[in-house]
Structures are given as C-alpha cells and as structure tokens.
Tab-separated table of C-alpha atoms in Angstrom:
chain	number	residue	atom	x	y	z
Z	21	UNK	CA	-17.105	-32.460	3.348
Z	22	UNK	CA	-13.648	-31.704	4.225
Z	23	UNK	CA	-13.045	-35.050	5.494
Z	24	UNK	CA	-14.206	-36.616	2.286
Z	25	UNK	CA	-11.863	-34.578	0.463
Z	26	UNK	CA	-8.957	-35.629	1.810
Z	27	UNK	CA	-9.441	-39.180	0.770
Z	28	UNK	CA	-10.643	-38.018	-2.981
Z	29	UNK	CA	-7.786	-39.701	-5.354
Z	30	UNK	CA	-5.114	-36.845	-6.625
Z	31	UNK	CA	-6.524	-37.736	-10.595
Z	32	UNK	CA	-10.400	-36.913	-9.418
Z	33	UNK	CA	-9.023	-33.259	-7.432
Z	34	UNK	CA	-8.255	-32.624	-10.500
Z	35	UNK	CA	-11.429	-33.027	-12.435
Z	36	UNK	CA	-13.592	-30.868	-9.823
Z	37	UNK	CA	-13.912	-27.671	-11.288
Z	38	UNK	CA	-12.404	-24.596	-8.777
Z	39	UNK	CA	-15.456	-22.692	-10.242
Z	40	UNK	CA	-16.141	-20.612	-7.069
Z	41	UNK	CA	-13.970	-19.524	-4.724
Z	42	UNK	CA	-15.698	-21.400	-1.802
Z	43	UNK	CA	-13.865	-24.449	-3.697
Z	44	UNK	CA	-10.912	-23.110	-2.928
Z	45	UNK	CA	-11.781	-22.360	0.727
Z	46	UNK	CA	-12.582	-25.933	1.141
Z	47	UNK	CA	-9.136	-26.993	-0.107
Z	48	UNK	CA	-7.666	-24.457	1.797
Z	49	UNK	CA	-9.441	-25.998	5.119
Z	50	UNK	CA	-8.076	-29.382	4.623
Z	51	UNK	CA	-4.649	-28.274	3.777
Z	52	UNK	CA	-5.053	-26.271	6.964
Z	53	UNK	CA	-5.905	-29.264	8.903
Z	54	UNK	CA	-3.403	-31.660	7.435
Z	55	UNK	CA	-4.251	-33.013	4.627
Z	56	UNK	CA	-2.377	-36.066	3.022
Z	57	UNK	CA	-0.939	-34.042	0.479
Z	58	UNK	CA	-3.741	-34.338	-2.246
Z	59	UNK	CA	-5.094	-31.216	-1.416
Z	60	UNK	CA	-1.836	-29.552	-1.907
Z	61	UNK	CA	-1.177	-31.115	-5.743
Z	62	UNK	CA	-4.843	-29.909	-6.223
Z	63	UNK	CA	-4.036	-26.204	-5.688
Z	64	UNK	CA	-0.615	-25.802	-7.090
Z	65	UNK	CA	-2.497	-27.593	-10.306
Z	66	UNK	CA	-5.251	-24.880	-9.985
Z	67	UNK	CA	-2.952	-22.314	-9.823
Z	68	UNK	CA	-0.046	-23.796	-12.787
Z	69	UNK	CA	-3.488	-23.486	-14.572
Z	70	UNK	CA	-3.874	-20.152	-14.409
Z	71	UNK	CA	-7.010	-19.646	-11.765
Z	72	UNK	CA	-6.046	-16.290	-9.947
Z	73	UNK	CA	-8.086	-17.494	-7.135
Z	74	UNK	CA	-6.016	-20.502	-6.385
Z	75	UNK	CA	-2.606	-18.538	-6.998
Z	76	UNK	CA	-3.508	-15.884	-4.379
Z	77	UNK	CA	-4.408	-18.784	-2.364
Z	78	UNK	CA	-1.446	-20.635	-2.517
Z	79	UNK	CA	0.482	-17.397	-2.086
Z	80	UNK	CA	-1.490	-16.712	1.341
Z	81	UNK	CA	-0.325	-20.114	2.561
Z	82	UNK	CA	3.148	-19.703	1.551
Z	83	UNK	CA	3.220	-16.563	3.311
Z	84	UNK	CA	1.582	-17.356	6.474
Z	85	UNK	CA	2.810	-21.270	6.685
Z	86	UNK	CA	-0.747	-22.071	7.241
Z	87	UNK	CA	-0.456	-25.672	5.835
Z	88	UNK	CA	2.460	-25.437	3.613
Z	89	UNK	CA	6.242	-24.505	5.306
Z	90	UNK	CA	6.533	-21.070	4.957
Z	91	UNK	CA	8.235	-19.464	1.762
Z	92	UNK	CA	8.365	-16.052	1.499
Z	93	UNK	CA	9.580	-16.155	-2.217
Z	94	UNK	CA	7.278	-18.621	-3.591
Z	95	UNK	CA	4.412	-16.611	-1.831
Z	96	UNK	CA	5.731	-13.917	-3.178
Z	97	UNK	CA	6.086	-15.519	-7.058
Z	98	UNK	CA	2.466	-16.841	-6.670
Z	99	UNK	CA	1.125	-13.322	-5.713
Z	100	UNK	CA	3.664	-12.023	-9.077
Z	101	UNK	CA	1.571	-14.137	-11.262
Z	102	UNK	CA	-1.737	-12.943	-10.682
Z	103	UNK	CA	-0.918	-9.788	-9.989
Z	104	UNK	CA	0.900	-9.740	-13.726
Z	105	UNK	CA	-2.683	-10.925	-14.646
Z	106	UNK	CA	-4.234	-8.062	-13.614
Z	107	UNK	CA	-5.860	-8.924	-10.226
Z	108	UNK	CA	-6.283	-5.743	-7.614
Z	109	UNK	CA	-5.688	-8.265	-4.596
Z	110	UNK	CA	-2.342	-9.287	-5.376
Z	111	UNK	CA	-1.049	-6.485	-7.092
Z	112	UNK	CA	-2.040	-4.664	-3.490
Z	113	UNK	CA	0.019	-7.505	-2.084
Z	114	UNK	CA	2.784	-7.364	-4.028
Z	115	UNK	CA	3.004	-3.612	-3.477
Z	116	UNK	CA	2.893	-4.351	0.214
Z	117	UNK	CA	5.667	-6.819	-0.141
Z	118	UNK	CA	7.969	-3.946	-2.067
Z	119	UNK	CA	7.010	-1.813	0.993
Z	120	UNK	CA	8.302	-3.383	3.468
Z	121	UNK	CA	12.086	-3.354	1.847
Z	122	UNK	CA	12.414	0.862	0.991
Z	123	UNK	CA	16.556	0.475	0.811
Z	124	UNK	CA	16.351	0.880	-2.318
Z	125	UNK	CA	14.855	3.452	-4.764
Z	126	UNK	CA	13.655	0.624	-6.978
Z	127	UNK	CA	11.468	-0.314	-4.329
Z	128	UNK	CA	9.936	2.593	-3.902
Z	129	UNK	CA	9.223	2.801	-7.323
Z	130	UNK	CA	7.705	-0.635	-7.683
Z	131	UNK	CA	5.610	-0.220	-4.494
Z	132	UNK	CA	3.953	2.761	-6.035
Z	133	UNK	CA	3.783	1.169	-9.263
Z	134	UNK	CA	1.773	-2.347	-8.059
Z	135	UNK	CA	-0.258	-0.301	-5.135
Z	136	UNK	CA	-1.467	2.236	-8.065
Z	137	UNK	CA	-2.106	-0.616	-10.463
Z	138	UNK	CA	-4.440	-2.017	-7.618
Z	139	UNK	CA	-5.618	1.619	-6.555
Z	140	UNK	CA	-6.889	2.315	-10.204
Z	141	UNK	CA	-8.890	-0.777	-9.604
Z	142	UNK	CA	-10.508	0.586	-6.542
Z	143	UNK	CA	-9.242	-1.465	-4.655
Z	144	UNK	CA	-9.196	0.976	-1.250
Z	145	UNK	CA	-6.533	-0.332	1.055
Z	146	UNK	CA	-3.927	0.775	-2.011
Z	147	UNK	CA	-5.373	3.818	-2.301
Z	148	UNK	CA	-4.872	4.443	0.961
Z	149	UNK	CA	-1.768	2.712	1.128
Z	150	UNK	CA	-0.223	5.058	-2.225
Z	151	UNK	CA	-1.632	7.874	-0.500
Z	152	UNK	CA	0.320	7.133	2.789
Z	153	UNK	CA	3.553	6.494	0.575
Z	154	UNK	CA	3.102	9.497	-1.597
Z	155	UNK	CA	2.967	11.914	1.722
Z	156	UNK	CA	5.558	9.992	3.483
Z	157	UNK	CA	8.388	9.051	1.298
Z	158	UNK	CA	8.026	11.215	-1.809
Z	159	UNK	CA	6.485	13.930	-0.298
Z	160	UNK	CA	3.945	14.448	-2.844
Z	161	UNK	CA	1.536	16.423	-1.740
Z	162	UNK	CA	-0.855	16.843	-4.736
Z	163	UNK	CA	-0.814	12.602	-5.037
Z	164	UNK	CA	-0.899	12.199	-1.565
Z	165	UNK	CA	-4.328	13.996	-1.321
Z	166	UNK	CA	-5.237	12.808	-4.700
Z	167	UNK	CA	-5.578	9.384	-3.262
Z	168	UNK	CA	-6.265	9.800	0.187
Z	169	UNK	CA	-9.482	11.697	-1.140
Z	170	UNK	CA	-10.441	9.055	-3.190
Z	171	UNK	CA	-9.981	6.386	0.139
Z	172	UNK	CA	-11.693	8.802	2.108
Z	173	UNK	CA	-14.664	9.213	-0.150
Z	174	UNK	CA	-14.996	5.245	-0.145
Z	175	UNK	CA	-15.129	4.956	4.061
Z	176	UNK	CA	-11.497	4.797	4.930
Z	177	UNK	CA	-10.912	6.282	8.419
Z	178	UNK	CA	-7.372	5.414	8.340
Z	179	UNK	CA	-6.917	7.401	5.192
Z	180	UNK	CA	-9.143	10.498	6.892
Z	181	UNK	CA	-7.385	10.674	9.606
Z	182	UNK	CA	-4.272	10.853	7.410
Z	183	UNK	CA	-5.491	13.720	5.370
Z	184	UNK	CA	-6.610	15.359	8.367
Z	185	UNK	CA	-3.109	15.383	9.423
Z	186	UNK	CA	-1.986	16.345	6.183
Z	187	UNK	CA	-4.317	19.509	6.328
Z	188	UNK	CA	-3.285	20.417	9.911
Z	189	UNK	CA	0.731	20.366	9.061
Z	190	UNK	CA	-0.374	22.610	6.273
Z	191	UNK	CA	-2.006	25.039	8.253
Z	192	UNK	CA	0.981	25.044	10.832
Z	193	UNK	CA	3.233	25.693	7.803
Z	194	UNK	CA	1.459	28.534	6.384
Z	195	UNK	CA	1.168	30.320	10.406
Z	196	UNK	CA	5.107	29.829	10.262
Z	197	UNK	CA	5.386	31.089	7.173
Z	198	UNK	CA	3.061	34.415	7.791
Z	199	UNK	CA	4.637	35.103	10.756
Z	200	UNK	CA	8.303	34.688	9.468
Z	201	UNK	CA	6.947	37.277	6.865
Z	202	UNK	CA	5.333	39.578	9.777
Z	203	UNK	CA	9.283	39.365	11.713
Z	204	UNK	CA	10.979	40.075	8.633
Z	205	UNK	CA	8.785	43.044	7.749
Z	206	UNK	CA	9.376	44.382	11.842
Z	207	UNK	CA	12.531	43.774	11.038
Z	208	UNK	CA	13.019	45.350	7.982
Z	209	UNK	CA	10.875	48.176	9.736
Z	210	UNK	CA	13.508	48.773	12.785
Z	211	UNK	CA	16.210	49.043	10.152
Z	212	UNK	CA	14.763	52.149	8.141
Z	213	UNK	CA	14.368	53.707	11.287
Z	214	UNK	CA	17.735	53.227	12.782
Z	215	UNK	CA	18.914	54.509	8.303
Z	216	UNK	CA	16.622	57.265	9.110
Z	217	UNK	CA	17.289	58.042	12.340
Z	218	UNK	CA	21.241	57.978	11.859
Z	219	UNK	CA	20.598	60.704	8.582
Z	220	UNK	CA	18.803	63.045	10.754
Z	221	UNK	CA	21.975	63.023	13.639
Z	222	UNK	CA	24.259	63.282	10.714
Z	223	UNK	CA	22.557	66.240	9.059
Z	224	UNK	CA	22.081	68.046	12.913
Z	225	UNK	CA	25.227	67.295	13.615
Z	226	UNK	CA	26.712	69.767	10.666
C-alpha cells in the first residue's frame, strides 16, 4: 500500500480523507522511505488544514529529520499550532522544547505553563515532568508533590521514585533540624550553668 501511494497524483492525496490516524502513519512510512515528494504536499496540506494529527506529525519529522531535513523551528511551529488548539501531546512537547533552554525566566515560566496545560489533560509524562520542574527549579514543594502524586497514582515509576526522594530529603531535613534544636538547647544549657556557677563564686567570694 505504501508503494501505491507514492505514485497517487498530488490532486487525489488530497481528496483521501486523513480520517484516522493510521492514514497518517501510512504517509509518514513513505515519506520515511523516500517518497517523490507527494507524500510530503499531502501532509503539510493536512496539517495547513487544521488536522492536529498531521501537524504533530509533521512536527515529529521536522524534529527528528526522519524524511524531511531537519528544522528545529518549523517542528517546533507545527507542535505551536496544535498545541494552541488544545492537544495534550504537543502542548507536552512544546513544554519539553521550553525545557531544554532554562536561561531565561520566561522559559521557565512557559515550560510550566504548556507542561500544566497538558498535565490538566492527564496527560502523565507532564505531570511528571511539572512535578520534576516544580521540585527542581522552583522549589515548590506543595506543587511538586501535588503532581508527582497524581503521576504516581496513574503508574509512573519515574515520578515515585522522585517523590520518594522528595520524602527522604524531608526526613533528613527535619533530623537536622531537631538536632540543631537539641545542640542549641545543650548549649543554651552549659551557659546557665557557667551564669550560675560564676554567681555562686561571686557571692562566696564576699
């Protein structure tokens, strides 16, 4: 079937209806493979049509350079698009994008904003992903389990393992903390004594 497609005139890609995304795949296979170019038109048209499918499709092949020379920022516009349409998958990629360029603030706060658009969804690798950023870079705590919880209670080891580690730093914090409050008590302890014991010299000393 692949073969076949690749000879299908540009004007009749158009007409065949991207209903599924196994459609897709099969466009995706022959652009893969080399395709004359047909295949190509076919998908950008999918996607300038608005079919989220195709656009996160096309976006996967800019970013990979699986068929297509590789373009970060038209991978990166593609995934834009249907994330601004509301789809979890690329609004966890363009999250992932922001994340990997934290020199600025603004990324940071765009990161959290597309991974918790797609974490709202469900959508469990951005829960776990805005749980990871939340306990690493803003040092939220209280978001950081928040969502961690919620990637845990949906099978993520790599988010349990992260709240396990969250819960273990806590515990070492609160054993500093108690015995920092044990040595300044002993301390404050030896000090009335040596007060105490330097009023009793004075007064036998008279």
């Amino acid at each position: 079937m692949i073969k076949k497609l690749l000879f299908i005139p540009f004007a009749a890609l158009l007409l065949i209806g991207c209903e599924s995304f196994s459609d897709l795949d099969v466009i995706g296979n022959a652009i893969d493979q080399g395709g004359n170019g047909h295949s190509t038109k076919a998908l950008i048209a999918f996607a300038e049509g608005g079919d989220i499918d195709a656009q996160i499709l096309l976006a996967s092949l800019y970013l990979q350079g699986r068929g297509l020379e590789r373009n970060r920022q038209r991978a990166w516009a593609w995934y834009q698009r249907a994330a601004d349409a509301g789809n979890a998958e690329a609004q966890f990629a363009v999250g992932s994008m922001y994340a990997e360029f934290f020199t600025l603030e603004s990324h940071v706060d765009q990161a959290i904003k597309w991974y918790g658009r797609a974490a709202e969804q469900d959508h469990l690798g951005a829960q776990t992903a805005l749980g990871l950023l939340y306990r690493d870079i803003r040092s939220d705590r209280v978001e950081a389990r928040r969502w961690l919880s919620k990637a845990v209670a949906r099978g993520s080891e790599k988010a349990r393992s992260a709240l396990d580690e969250m819960r273990a730093a806590e515990r070492m914090e609160k054993k500093r903390a108690a015995n920092a409050r044990a040595r300044k008590r002993a301390a404050g302890g030896r000090a009335r004594k040596l007060v105490t014991g330097a009023k009793r010299q004075a007064e036998e000393a008279r």
